[in-house]
Amino acid sequence: YSSKKINCDEDPRYTSEVRRIRHTITSFHSIHSFDSEIIDMTVEGKENVTRDIVITGVALLLQGLTSYYFSSKYCESSSLSNDGSVDAALSKSMEPDPSTPFESFGFGLNVEVDFMWIDQINEGAGSAAYSSEPRLCLKPMGEIRLHPAATVLNYGQSLFEGMKAFRRIDGSIALFRPERNASRMKSGAARLLIPPIPEKVFVKACNDLVRANAKWVPPYGKGALYLRPLLFGSGAALGVKPSTQYTFCIYCSPVGDYFKKGSDPKPIRLQAIEDYSRAAPGGVGSVKAAGNYAPCFKVQKEVKERGYDEALFLSVLGNGVIEEAGASNFFAVFPDNSIVTPSLGTILPGITRESVIELARNIFGCTVYERQLTLDDLKDASEAFCCGTGASITAVGSVNIASTEESIIFGEDGTTMGPLTKSIKESLLAIQMGTNAENNYSNWIHRIE
């Protein structure tokens, strides 16, 4: 276009569009040495080509490079590329790091591992857009950049999962029932209007992340590698609505016991709180939404300051109806070999909870009821325990009722794990660690390849 130059920097109709284009070009320049010279746009005054077409043409040209740009923006300092680095990470030794004191770890970010998994899709792309390709999604462990208007930061559109990889007695590494985590995250995504991750993609992403971080899986019997998959709205928008972009990220850390109390852990002490409610009917208590947890921080802090290990949350409906022990599911054992755990609805359908119910019924012949459980019911219980991915199976020695200061003690003095609790815990650990001679429930184990 030859004769009439348009000074787009001075024309208010095009200023914002040119700034957007120049910003994108400059971003390309800083990462990939793209030429970011100012573009002069000219049109022939009598031609049918308008300035809008010129602007749109440049925008479309740059839009064609968008996926390449966004696939690079998380790894500007990355040592990974398509030169075989990812293949090397997935084929290196699976032996644990000999210099790491795994046995001293509690439940936390004890070391910084090598890799995380990160993927991003745009609104409308659908579930098929999530990648299972490690060359695209495995990145060095590090920070994630977010716009301050990201939906996750402003409106809490976010889910997470918790799962563990174990080093088994034969030296192999395995995940415990990862397909159940995939299913639960899919249900949560539907509730929060997030494109769900296909189960096979979820499981493969977890597999590849563990494989790349294999040296951080503790030796047999000294802990586990905890995985935290995240799924959240990462697009920037001011309006109250679902995000325009979604990020799937998994990070991990080697961990020890959730309630660390030395080499011989004692049962924990809970305090039942009636002034706070964790969830309500019709809410999101049944999905692992990130926003469910921060409201619990205050009461958990107060309970621990009073000398207890965790809060026992009660139903918003009152009458001392039990829901969860902190972030864990709660079980009560009765002298007639029956077990009661609160029914689902406002509580999380835990994978460990599901496994405990099946083991109690099929191996130990227990009658397991999923129904309402009250503080008054606990007075007849002989044992109690809580369970979850982080907590595994943890014995409860006593429950204190904050409003009356009455304490319900399990067993003789609340300081020893009950026999059925111990048996169920040992059975679950044997399956996870590969020490069960019968090799039953092998379908619960996903071996890392």
Short mmCIF file of C-alpha atoms in Angstrom, two decimals, residues 159-164 175-189 196-204 206 227 229 286-288 329 344 347-358 370 389 428 431-432 441-446:
data_model
loop_
_atom_site.label_atom_id
_atom_site.label_comp_id
_atom_site.label_asym_id
_atom_site.label_seq_id
_atom_site.Cartn_x
_atom_site.Cartn_y
_atom_site.Cartn_z
CA LEU A 159 -9.61 -27.01 42.42
CA PHE A 160 -6.82 -29.16 43.74
CA GLU A 161 -6.11 -32.81 44.45
CA GLY A 162 -3.80 -34.67 46.80
CA MET A 163 -2.13 -38.00 46.04
CA LYS A 164 1.02 -39.95 46.86
CA LEU A 175 0.75 -44.19 42.62
CA PHE A 176 -2.28 -45.17 44.69
CA ARG A 177 -5.57 -45.12 42.76
CA PRO A 178 -4.80 -42.06 40.59
CA GLU A 179 -7.85 -42.65 38.41
CA ARG A 180 -10.05 -41.89 41.45
CA ASN A 181 -8.35 -38.52 41.87
CA ALA A 182 -8.92 -37.90 38.17
CA SER A 183 -12.61 -38.71 38.58
CA ARG A 184 -12.98 -36.46 41.61
CA MET A 185 -11.28 -33.53 39.88
CA LYS A 186 -13.57 -34.06 36.90
CA SER A 187 -16.62 -33.78 39.17
CA GLY A 188 -15.23 -30.65 40.79
CA ALA A 189 -14.51 -29.11 37.39
CA PRO A 196 -12.48 -31.24 32.86
CA ILE A 197 -9.20 -33.06 32.31
CA PRO A 198 -9.59 -36.48 30.64
CA GLU A 199 -8.73 -39.30 33.02
CA LYS A 200 -5.98 -40.72 30.81
CA VAL A 201 -4.35 -37.30 30.46
CA PHE A 202 -4.49 -36.73 34.23
CA VAL A 203 -2.96 -40.12 35.07
CA LYS A 204 -0.23 -39.84 32.43
CA CYS A 206 1.06 -37.68 37.19
CA LEU A 227 1.55 -34.71 44.40
CA PRO A 229 -2.55 -31.27 41.00
CA SER A 286 -18.31 -32.20 48.35
CA VAL A 287 -15.66 -30.98 45.86
CA LYS A 288 -12.03 -30.17 46.52
CA ASN A 329 -12.68 -38.00 56.85
CA LEU A 344 -21.52 -37.76 51.71
CA ILE A 347 -18.12 -33.60 52.85
CA LEU A 348 -15.39 -34.68 50.48
CA PRO A 349 -15.59 -38.19 48.96
CA GLY A 350 -12.06 -39.17 50.00
CA ILE A 351 -10.15 -41.82 48.07
CA THR A 352 -8.68 -43.16 51.33
CA ARG A 353 -12.19 -43.11 52.83
CA GLU A 354 -13.50 -45.18 49.94
CA SER A 355 -10.60 -47.63 50.29
CA VAL A 356 -11.05 -47.99 54.07
CA ILE A 357 -14.74 -48.80 53.66
CA GLU A 358 -13.98 -51.53 51.13
CA GLU A 370 -22.45 -44.23 55.89
CA THR A 389 -4.09 -38.82 51.54
CA LEU A 428 -3.82 -50.36 53.48
CA ILE A 431 -1.28 -52.72 49.49
CA GLN A 432 0.47 -49.42 48.87
CA TYR A 441 -6.22 -55.03 45.20
CA SER A 442 -3.46 -54.82 42.62
CA ASN A 443 -5.86 -52.76 40.51
CA TRP A 444 -5.44 -49.97 43.09
CA ILE A 445 -1.78 -49.65 42.15
CA HIS A 446 -0.42 -47.70 39.18
#
